[in-house]
Amino acid sequence: MTQQPPPRALRWALRLHPAAYRTEHGAELTAIYAEATRDAGPLGRLREALDVAAHGLRQRTGLSSDRTAGRVLAQAAPLTVAVATASSVANVLWLLDPAVRDPHWSSSLPDVLLLADQGLVPLFWLAALTAVWAGRWSAARALVLPATVLRLADLPLLLLARFFHAAYAVAAVNVIVPLLTCALVLAAPRDLLGSSRPQRAAIAGTTALAAALWTVQLADIHYPLAGGPGIAPTLWVAVFAIALILSGRDRLPAAALAVALLPVALQKTVWVLNPLSPAGVGAVLVVLLSGAFTLVRARRHRGRVSPPSAA
Amino acid sequence: MPVVDIYSGMSDRPLQEPTLLLLTALADEPRHGYGLIQEIDAISRGRVRMRTGTLYGALDRLLGQGLIRVEREEVVDGRARKVYALAEAGRTALAAEAERLRAVVAEAERRLAARHTPAARTKGALA
């Protein structure tokens, strides 16, 4: 019997794998896919093909579960959900703060829609965090998608509500941050995600850390910290830099925390750069120096470890 | 020997469920990819449905960690497939995890029994 050519969805999914990997494993992946989808409907076949595609993307980007980056991402995924949950709650509190709102705020349809939209996002993130805590990763990932879509949907509303004024860099960050957060959760290798028990202290600690940092920032609106505007957002950048410096091949929890903090650290760096302030310059320097330090250390470590034999 | 860590491969963290189910599915006999999906479905009573890409990612990792090995390659109905078997390190890791889980179950049963004891005494005293 001759082998049937793979269906179109699977062909696309296989194309996402590196060529060498596809040559070596393509036939077996096709065989497993064919058997797994023998009695499946179109939706089942699509989901199976998407899973093969995700595997291909992880192989191509070095995020598969047999690589250090994949293992870091698996540890970072629950922490990312924790940070996103705290951030979404803080975002609503921030929008409801009278000191933040313009005089016309919440008097027009975009404003009302925006508030409704922002009110829903924390519910999805809280449900996702609960699912992560219970080890229900399929549910958690499914919940992250609507949370991201809703978060993205508020961008046109924010523009309509004239909330950003001229700070379009901040508007761009409002697109990048939810997408990056979603990608960090979805890109984690599924076979390393399961019970949250070994990471519960880390999840709780990260949630508390994010809540504390947001509380400082919210309090800064009414009780400005010494050091001028931009100091409170810079705290995120400082914590991110510390986590980055502490991270390493043998210290995956710190690396995972740095990855989880990355979206908000990026957001805050852009915030303090618009307009440019001493705090903003300091934040960028801290990020660049800690990143350079981490890169140099990783290269040194790689140099010390003898490369695998090519034979 | 400590259980091989799914994250670093060095510490004694418990195995994540997909890894535990995969090793368990290979414990009695070697299996090919789809056979593993079916077996994991059966062991977890339908709770865990491992998809092709996820399974393949896990197989790559476990092969790299030396917990499983390729037993043989065969062609069935014109399709190439590999048959995987548990390596000695995988058998040791699975045995250690089973022992850890057994200890947890024993402790859970002991505590449940301890909770029931005062109620039984009270009933006895009233009778």
Short mmCIF file of C-alpha atoms in Angstrom, two decimals:
data_model
loop_
_atom_site.label_atom_id
_atom_site.label_comp_id
_atom_site.label_asym_id
_atom_site.label_seq_id
_atom_site.Cartn_x
_atom_site.Cartn_y
_atom_site.Cartn_z
CA MET A 1 0.00 0.00 0.00
CA THR A 2 1.37 3.43 -0.92
CA GLN A 3 1.45 6.18 1.69
CA GLN A 4 -1.23 8.89 1.33
CA PRO A 5 0.06 12.48 1.07
CA PRO A 6 -0.58 14.41 4.29
CA PRO A 7 -3.67 16.68 4.36
CA ARG A 8 -3.17 20.38 3.65
CA ALA A 9 -3.40 21.54 7.29
CA LEU A 10 -0.74 19.03 8.32
CA ARG A 11 1.48 19.96 5.36
CA TRP A 12 1.42 23.58 6.57
CA ALA A 13 2.10 22.48 10.13
CA LEU A 14 5.06 20.34 9.00
CA ARG A 15 6.47 23.25 7.00
CA LEU A 16 6.87 25.17 10.26
CA HIS A 17 9.44 22.58 11.43
CA PRO A 18 13.13 23.06 10.61
CA ALA A 19 13.92 21.26 7.34
CA ALA A 20 16.33 18.76 8.91
CA TYR A 21 13.83 17.89 11.63
CA ARG A 22 11.04 17.52 9.08
CA THR A 23 13.15 15.17 6.97
CA GLU A 24 13.94 13.00 9.97
CA HIS A 25 10.57 13.00 11.74
CA GLY A 26 8.00 14.12 9.16
CA ALA A 27 6.91 10.61 8.18
CA GLU A 28 6.36 9.57 11.80
CA LEU A 29 4.51 12.78 12.69
CA THR A 30 2.29 12.20 9.65
CA ALA A 31 1.64 8.61 10.72
CA ILE A 32 0.70 9.60 14.29
CA TYR A 33 -1.48 12.46 13.01
CA ALA A 34 -3.27 10.12 10.57
CA GLU A 35 -4.07 7.58 13.28
CA ALA A 36 -5.02 10.22 15.86
CA THR A 37 -7.48 11.92 13.48
CA ARG A 38 -8.92 8.76 11.88
CA ASP A 39 -12.35 9.28 13.47
CA ALA A 40 -12.05 13.02 14.13
CA GLY A 41 -14.20 15.76 12.58
CA PRO A 42 -12.83 18.88 10.86
CA LEU A 43 -12.40 20.70 14.19
CA GLY A 44 -10.54 17.76 15.71
CA ARG A 45 -8.23 17.54 12.70
CA LEU A 46 -7.60 21.29 12.87
CA ARG A 47 -6.75 21.16 16.58
CA GLU A 48 -4.38 18.26 15.97
CA ALA A 49 -2.71 20.14 13.09
CA LEU A 50 -2.40 23.28 15.25
CA ASP A 51 -0.67 21.20 17.93
CA VAL A 52 1.79 19.89 15.32
CA ALA A 53 2.29 23.47 14.10
CA ALA A 54 2.99 24.65 17.66
CA HIS A 55 5.53 21.84 18.03
CA GLY A 56 7.18 22.99 14.79
CA LEU A 57 7.36 26.61 15.94
CA ARG A 58 8.87 25.53 19.25
CA GLN A 59 11.48 23.48 17.40
CA ARG A 60 12.28 26.41 15.14
CA THR A 61 12.54 28.96 17.95
CA GLY A 62 14.39 26.74 20.42
CA LEU A 63 11.46 26.70 22.83
CA SER A 64 10.83 22.94 22.82
CA SER A 65 10.72 21.14 26.14
CA ASP A 66 14.15 19.54 25.64
CA ARG A 67 15.78 22.99 25.56
CA THR A 68 16.57 25.29 28.49
CA ALA A 69 14.48 28.10 26.98
CA GLY A 70 11.46 25.80 26.78
CA ARG A 71 11.93 24.78 30.40
CA VAL A 72 12.21 28.42 31.48
CA LEU A 73 9.04 29.21 29.57
CA ALA A 74 7.20 26.32 31.23
CA GLN A 75 8.11 27.76 34.63
CA ALA A 76 7.35 31.31 33.47
CA ALA A 77 3.87 30.56 32.12
CA PRO A 78 2.08 30.33 35.51
CA LEU A 79 3.98 33.38 36.77
CA THR A 80 3.00 35.29 33.63
CA VAL A 81 -0.65 34.50 34.35
CA ALA A 82 -0.12 35.72 37.94
CA VAL A 83 1.39 39.04 36.80
CA ALA A 84 -1.29 39.51 34.14
CA THR A 85 -4.05 38.89 36.68
CA ALA A 86 -2.67 41.47 39.12
CA SER A 87 -2.11 43.90 36.24
CA SER A 88 -5.64 43.56 34.88
CA VAL A 89 -7.14 44.24 38.33
CA ALA A 90 -4.83 47.23 38.78
CA ASN A 91 -5.78 48.49 35.33
CA VAL A 92 -9.46 48.65 36.29
CA LEU A 93 -8.67 50.38 39.58
CA TRP A 94 -6.49 52.85 37.68
CA LEU A 95 -9.23 53.60 35.14
CA LEU A 96 -11.77 54.10 37.92
CA ASP A 97 -9.51 56.53 39.76
CA PRO A 98 -11.01 60.06 39.45
CA ALA A 99 -7.51 61.52 39.33
CA VAL A 100 -6.80 59.58 36.12
CA ARG A 101 -9.99 60.34 34.26
CA ASP A 102 -10.47 63.33 32.00
CA PRO A 103 -13.48 65.54 32.79
CA HIS A 104 -15.49 63.98 29.94
CA TRP A 105 -14.41 60.48 30.93
CA SER A 106 -17.19 57.85 31.14
CA SER A 107 -19.72 60.26 29.63
CA SER A 108 -19.45 58.94 26.08
CA LEU A 109 -20.15 55.55 24.51
CA PRO A 110 -16.48 54.64 23.90
CA ASP A 111 -15.74 55.42 27.55
CA VAL A 112 -18.59 53.25 28.80
CA LEU A 113 -17.62 50.42 26.44
CA LEU A 114 -14.02 50.76 27.56
CA LEU A 115 -14.95 50.45 31.22
CA ALA A 116 -17.14 47.41 30.48
CA ASP A 117 -14.34 45.86 28.44
CA GLN A 118 -11.74 46.50 31.13
CA GLY A 119 -14.09 45.13 33.74
CA LEU A 120 -14.32 41.79 31.94
CA VAL A 121 -10.60 41.29 31.40
CA PRO A 122 -9.72 40.66 35.09
CA LEU A 123 -12.51 38.08 35.30
CA PHE A 124 -10.90 36.05 32.51
CA TRP A 125 -7.44 36.40 34.05
CA LEU A 126 -8.71 35.43 37.50
CA ALA A 127 -10.37 32.36 35.99
CA ALA A 128 -7.14 31.56 34.13
CA LEU A 129 -5.12 31.88 37.34
CA THR A 130 -7.57 29.58 39.12
CA ALA A 131 -7.23 27.06 36.28
CA VAL A 132 -3.42 27.24 36.49
CA TRP A 133 -3.59 26.72 40.25
CA ALA A 134 -5.76 23.63 39.66
CA GLY A 135 -3.39 22.34 36.97
CA ARG A 136 -6.06 22.74 34.25
CA TRP A 137 -3.82 24.12 31.54
CA SER A 138 -6.16 23.56 28.60
CA ALA A 139 -8.77 25.71 30.33
CA ALA A 140 -6.17 28.28 31.37
CA ARG A 141 -4.89 28.66 27.80
CA ALA A 142 -8.42 28.86 26.46
CA LEU A 143 -9.18 31.68 28.93
CA VAL A 144 -6.05 33.64 28.04
CA LEU A 145 -7.28 34.07 24.46
CA PRO A 146 -10.50 36.03 25.21
CA ALA A 147 -8.64 38.03 27.88
CA THR A 148 -6.11 39.05 25.23
CA VAL A 149 -8.74 39.81 22.59
CA LEU A 150 -10.68 41.99 25.04
CA ARG A 151 -7.51 43.79 26.08
CA LEU A 152 -6.70 44.46 22.43
CA ALA A 153 -10.26 45.56 21.73
CA ASP A 154 -9.93 48.43 24.17
CA LEU A 155 -7.21 50.10 22.08
CA PRO A 156 -9.58 51.60 19.48
CA LEU A 157 -11.87 52.54 22.37
CA LEU A 158 -9.00 54.27 24.16
CA LEU A 159 -8.19 56.18 20.98
CA LEU A 160 -11.84 57.11 20.49
CA ALA A 161 -12.03 58.21 24.10
CA ARG A 162 -8.97 60.41 23.39
CA PHE A 163 -7.28 58.81 26.35
CA PHE A 164 -3.82 58.63 24.85
CA HIS A 165 -3.59 62.20 23.66
CA ALA A 166 -0.44 62.20 21.52
CA ALA A 167 1.38 59.26 23.11
CA TYR A 168 1.10 56.75 20.30
CA ALA A 169 4.13 54.83 21.59
CA VAL A 170 2.03 54.05 24.66
CA ALA A 171 -0.81 52.97 22.39
CA ALA A 172 1.56 50.64 20.53
CA VAL A 173 2.65 49.13 23.83
CA ASN A 174 -1.00 48.48 24.61
CA VAL A 175 -0.97 46.13 21.62
CA ILE A 176 2.43 44.56 22.20
CA VAL A 177 2.04 43.83 25.92
CA PRO A 178 -1.16 41.71 25.69
CA LEU A 179 0.19 39.86 22.65
CA LEU A 180 3.50 39.18 24.36
CA THR A 181 1.74 38.02 27.54
CA CYS A 182 -0.51 35.70 25.53
CA ALA A 183 2.47 34.36 23.55
CA LEU A 184 4.44 33.60 26.71
CA VAL A 185 1.58 31.49 28.08
CA LEU A 186 0.73 29.72 24.80
CA ALA A 187 4.34 29.09 23.76
CA ALA A 188 5.19 27.12 26.91
CA PRO A 189 5.69 23.44 26.02
CA ARG A 190 2.46 21.67 26.92
CA ASP A 191 4.18 18.49 28.08
CA LEU A 192 5.89 20.39 30.89
CA LEU A 193 2.70 21.98 32.17
CA GLY A 194 0.68 20.14 34.74
CA SER A 195 0.12 20.33 38.46
CA SER A 196 0.95 23.73 39.95
CA ARG A 197 1.90 22.18 43.31
CA PRO A 198 5.70 22.56 42.94
CA GLN A 199 5.24 26.21 41.94
CA ARG A 200 2.41 27.35 44.18
CA ALA A 201 4.68 29.39 46.44
CA ALA A 202 6.21 31.05 43.37
CA ILE A 203 2.78 31.77 41.87
CA ALA A 204 1.49 33.26 45.13
CA GLY A 205 4.71 35.23 45.62
CA THR A 206 4.65 36.61 42.08
CA THR A 207 1.00 37.63 42.44
CA ALA A 208 1.84 39.40 45.70
CA LEU A 209 4.90 41.08 44.15
CA ALA A 210 2.91 42.33 41.16
CA ALA A 211 0.08 43.51 43.43
CA ALA A 212 2.58 45.36 45.63
CA LEU A 213 4.24 47.07 42.65
CA TRP A 214 0.86 48.10 41.24
CA THR A 215 -0.25 49.36 44.67
CA VAL A 216 2.85 51.58 44.87
CA GLN A 217 2.09 52.93 41.41
CA LEU A 218 -1.58 53.57 42.18
CA ALA A 219 -0.67 55.22 45.48
CA ASP A 220 1.86 57.38 43.61
CA ILE A 221 -1.04 59.12 41.85
CA HIS A 222 -2.26 60.62 45.13
CA TYR A 223 0.90 60.51 47.25
CA PRO A 224 3.80 61.12 44.85
CA LEU A 225 6.98 59.31 45.74
CA ALA A 226 10.24 61.16 46.26
CA GLY A 227 12.21 61.23 43.03
CA GLY A 228 9.53 62.65 40.81
CA PRO A 229 7.17 61.12 38.27
CA GLY A 230 8.44 57.94 36.68
CA ILE A 231 9.96 56.53 39.85
CA ALA A 232 7.04 54.15 40.56
CA PRO A 233 7.03 52.59 37.07
CA THR A 234 10.82 52.27 37.28
CA LEU A 235 10.35 49.88 40.21
CA TRP A 236 9.03 47.28 37.73
CA VAL A 237 12.13 47.71 35.62
CA ALA A 238 14.36 47.39 38.69
CA VAL A 239 12.70 44.15 39.83
CA PHE A 240 12.90 42.79 36.27
CA ALA A 241 16.63 43.64 36.13
CA ILE A 242 17.28 41.97 39.51
CA ALA A 243 15.48 38.81 38.36
CA LEU A 244 17.47 38.87 35.12
CA ILE A 245 20.78 39.22 36.96
CA LEU A 246 19.89 36.40 39.38
CA SER A 247 18.78 34.09 36.58
CA GLY A 248 20.98 31.45 35.06
CA ARG A 249 21.02 27.96 33.63
CA ASP A 250 20.87 26.49 37.15
CA ARG A 251 18.54 29.19 38.46
CA LEU A 252 15.48 28.75 36.32
CA PRO A 253 12.97 30.24 38.84
CA ALA A 254 14.67 33.66 38.64
CA ALA A 255 14.80 33.41 34.85
CA ALA A 256 11.12 32.46 34.83
CA LEU A 257 10.28 35.49 36.99
CA ALA A 258 12.22 37.77 34.62
CA VAL A 259 10.30 36.35 31.65
CA ALA A 260 6.97 36.79 33.48
CA LEU A 261 7.82 40.42 34.32
CA LEU A 262 9.06 41.21 30.81
CA PRO A 263 5.73 42.47 29.34
CA VAL A 264 5.06 44.92 32.19
CA ALA A 265 8.73 45.96 32.37
CA LEU A 266 8.55 46.77 28.67
CA GLN A 267 5.32 48.71 29.18
CA LYS A 268 6.80 50.71 32.04
CA THR A 269 10.02 51.46 30.15
CA VAL A 270 7.98 53.00 27.32
CA TRP A 271 5.87 54.90 29.86
CA VAL A 272 8.90 56.52 31.49
CA LEU A 273 10.39 57.36 28.10
CA ASN A 274 7.29 59.38 27.09
CA PRO A 275 8.28 62.11 27.77
CA LEU A 276 11.95 61.40 28.33
CA SER A 277 12.90 61.80 31.98
CA PRO A 278 15.93 60.97 34.16
CA ALA A 279 13.93 57.98 35.47
CA GLY A 280 13.37 56.82 31.89
CA VAL A 281 17.04 57.07 31.00
CA GLY A 282 17.89 55.20 34.21
CA ALA A 283 15.36 52.48 33.41
CA VAL A 284 16.76 51.94 29.92
CA LEU A 285 20.32 51.82 31.29
CA VAL A 286 19.33 49.29 33.95
CA VAL A 287 17.64 47.06 31.35
CA LEU A 288 20.59 47.30 28.94
CA LEU A 289 23.21 46.64 31.63
CA SER A 290 21.35 43.70 33.20
CA GLY A 291 20.66 42.25 29.74
CA ALA A 292 24.32 42.60 28.74
CA PHE A 293 25.45 41.05 32.04
CA THR A 294 23.11 38.08 31.53
CA LEU A 295 24.25 37.59 27.93
CA VAL A 296 27.95 37.69 28.81
CA ARG A 297 27.43 35.21 31.65
CA ALA A 298 25.45 32.87 29.39
CA ARG A 299 28.24 32.97 26.77
CA ARG A 300 30.88 32.26 29.42
CA HIS A 301 28.81 29.34 30.70
CA ARG A 302 28.43 27.99 27.17
CA GLY A 303 32.19 28.28 26.70
CA ARG A 304 32.84 26.27 29.86
CA VAL A 305 30.46 23.45 28.88
CA SER A 306 32.13 21.19 26.33
CA PRO A 307 30.10 21.00 23.12
CA PRO A 308 28.41 17.69 22.31
CA SER A 309 30.35 15.39 20.04
CA ALA A 310 29.47 15.75 16.40
CA ALA A 311 30.08 12.07 15.82
CA MET B 1 18.29 7.65 42.74
CA PRO B 2 16.32 10.91 42.67
CA VAL B 3 13.54 11.38 40.18
CA VAL B 4 14.83 13.13 37.07
CA ASP B 5 13.53 16.67 37.09
CA ILE B 6 11.44 17.71 34.12
CA TYR B 7 12.92 21.19 34.31
CA SER B 8 16.61 20.85 35.01
CA GLY B 9 17.10 17.10 34.90
CA MET B 10 18.93 17.31 38.20
CA SER B 11 16.73 17.80 41.27
CA ASP B 12 14.07 15.60 42.81
CA ARG B 13 10.91 17.51 41.89
CA PRO B 14 7.92 15.29 41.16
CA LEU B 15 7.26 14.36 37.55
CA GLN B 16 4.63 16.40 35.74
CA GLU B 17 1.54 14.41 34.79
CA PRO B 18 2.21 14.13 31.02
CA THR B 19 5.68 12.72 31.74
CA LEU B 20 4.36 10.36 34.40
CA LEU B 21 1.62 9.09 32.08
CA LEU B 22 4.07 8.57 29.21
CA LEU B 23 6.51 6.61 31.34
CA THR B 24 3.64 4.58 32.83
CA ALA B 25 2.32 3.78 29.33
CA LEU B 26 5.73 2.36 28.43
CA ALA B 27 6.27 0.47 31.68
CA ASP B 28 4.80 -2.87 30.58
CA GLU B 29 5.69 -2.97 26.89
CA PRO B 30 7.17 -0.88 24.06
CA ARG B 31 4.62 1.18 22.08
CA HIS B 32 4.48 3.34 18.96
CA GLY B 33 3.30 6.98 18.95
CA TYR B 34 -0.42 6.49 18.47
CA GLY B 35 -0.36 3.49 20.83
CA LEU B 36 0.98 5.85 23.49
CA ILE B 37 -1.83 8.36 22.86
CA GLN B 38 -4.40 5.57 23.28
CA GLU B 39 -2.71 4.16 26.37
CA ILE B 40 -2.45 7.58 28.06
CA ASP B 41 -6.12 8.14 27.32
CA ALA B 42 -6.93 4.78 28.96
CA ILE B 43 -4.65 5.24 31.99
CA SER B 44 -6.06 8.71 32.70
CA ARG B 45 -9.61 7.42 32.07
CA GLY B 46 -10.09 9.89 29.24
CA ARG B 47 -8.95 12.92 31.24
CA VAL B 48 -5.70 13.46 29.35
CA ARG B 49 -5.83 13.46 25.57
CA MET B 50 -2.28 13.99 24.38
CA ARG B 51 -2.07 15.52 20.91
CA THR B 52 0.48 14.64 18.24
CA GLY B 53 2.76 17.69 18.63
CA THR B 54 2.68 17.56 22.43
CA LEU B 55 3.46 13.83 22.41
CA TYR B 56 6.31 14.33 19.99
CA GLY B 57 7.78 17.16 22.07
CA ALA B 58 7.66 14.96 25.16
CA LEU B 59 9.22 12.01 23.31
CA ASP B 60 12.08 14.23 22.08
CA ARG B 61 12.72 15.41 25.63
CA LEU B 62 12.54 11.97 27.24
CA LEU B 63 14.85 10.55 24.54
CA GLY B 64 17.29 13.39 25.24
CA GLN B 65 17.14 12.72 28.98
CA GLY B 66 17.77 9.01 28.39
CA LEU B 67 14.50 8.01 30.07
CA ILE B 68 13.18 6.24 26.95
CA ARG B 69 14.79 4.74 23.83
CA VAL B 70 13.73 3.79 20.34
CA GLU B 71 13.18 0.03 20.44
CA ARG B 72 12.77 -0.40 16.67
CA GLU B 73 11.47 1.30 13.53
CA GLU B 74 8.84 -0.39 11.39
CA VAL B 75 6.57 0.28 8.42
CA VAL B 76 2.88 -0.54 8.88
CA ASP B 77 0.33 0.10 6.10
CA GLY B 78 2.93 2.11 4.21
CA ARG B 79 3.57 4.39 7.21
CA ALA B 80 6.91 4.62 8.99
CA ARG B 81 6.75 4.53 12.78
CA LYS B 82 9.06 4.16 15.72
CA VAL B 83 8.42 1.93 18.68
CA TYR B 84 9.53 3.41 22.00
CA ALA B 85 10.57 1.56 25.15
CA LEU B 86 11.35 2.57 28.70
CA ALA B 87 15.13 2.90 29.29
CA GLU B 88 16.68 1.77 32.57
CA ALA B 89 16.88 5.39 33.82
CA GLY B 90 13.20 5.84 32.97
CA ARG B 91 12.26 2.69 34.86
CA THR B 92 14.18 3.95 37.91
CA ALA B 93 12.57 7.40 37.65
CA LEU B 94 9.09 5.88 37.34
CA ALA B 95 9.70 3.55 40.29
CA ALA B 96 10.86 6.50 42.41
CA GLU B 97 7.80 8.52 41.44
CA ALA B 98 5.50 5.58 42.20
CA GLU B 99 7.15 5.27 45.61
CA ARG B 100 6.65 8.99 46.26
CA LEU B 101 3.00 8.80 45.26
CA ARG B 102 2.53 5.65 47.38
CA ALA B 103 3.91 7.51 50.41
CA VAL B 104 1.49 10.41 49.79
CA VAL B 105 -1.48 8.03 49.47
CA ALA B 106 -0.47 6.16 52.63
CA GLU B 107 -0.24 9.44 54.53
CA ALA B 108 -3.60 10.60 53.16
CA GLU B 109 -5.24 7.32 54.24
CA ARG B 110 -3.63 7.49 57.69
CA ARG B 111 -4.94 11.02 58.25
CA LEU B 112 -8.41 10.17 56.97
CA ALA B 113 -8.53 7.19 59.35
CA ALA B 114 -7.32 9.37 62.23
CA ARG B 115 -10.15 11.84 61.57
CA HIS B 116 -12.72 9.02 61.71
CA THR B 117 -11.45 7.55 64.96
CA PRO B 118 -12.93 10.14 67.42
CA ALA B 119 -16.33 9.89 65.73
CA ALA B 120 -16.29 6.12 66.07
CA ARG B 121 -15.37 6.43 69.77
CA THR B 122 -18.18 8.90 70.40
CA LYS B 123 -20.65 6.60 68.75
CA GLY B 124 -19.33 3.73 70.82
CA ALA B 125 -19.65 5.78 74.03
CA LEU B 126 -23.22 6.70 73.28
CA ALA B 127 -24.25 3.18 72.37
#
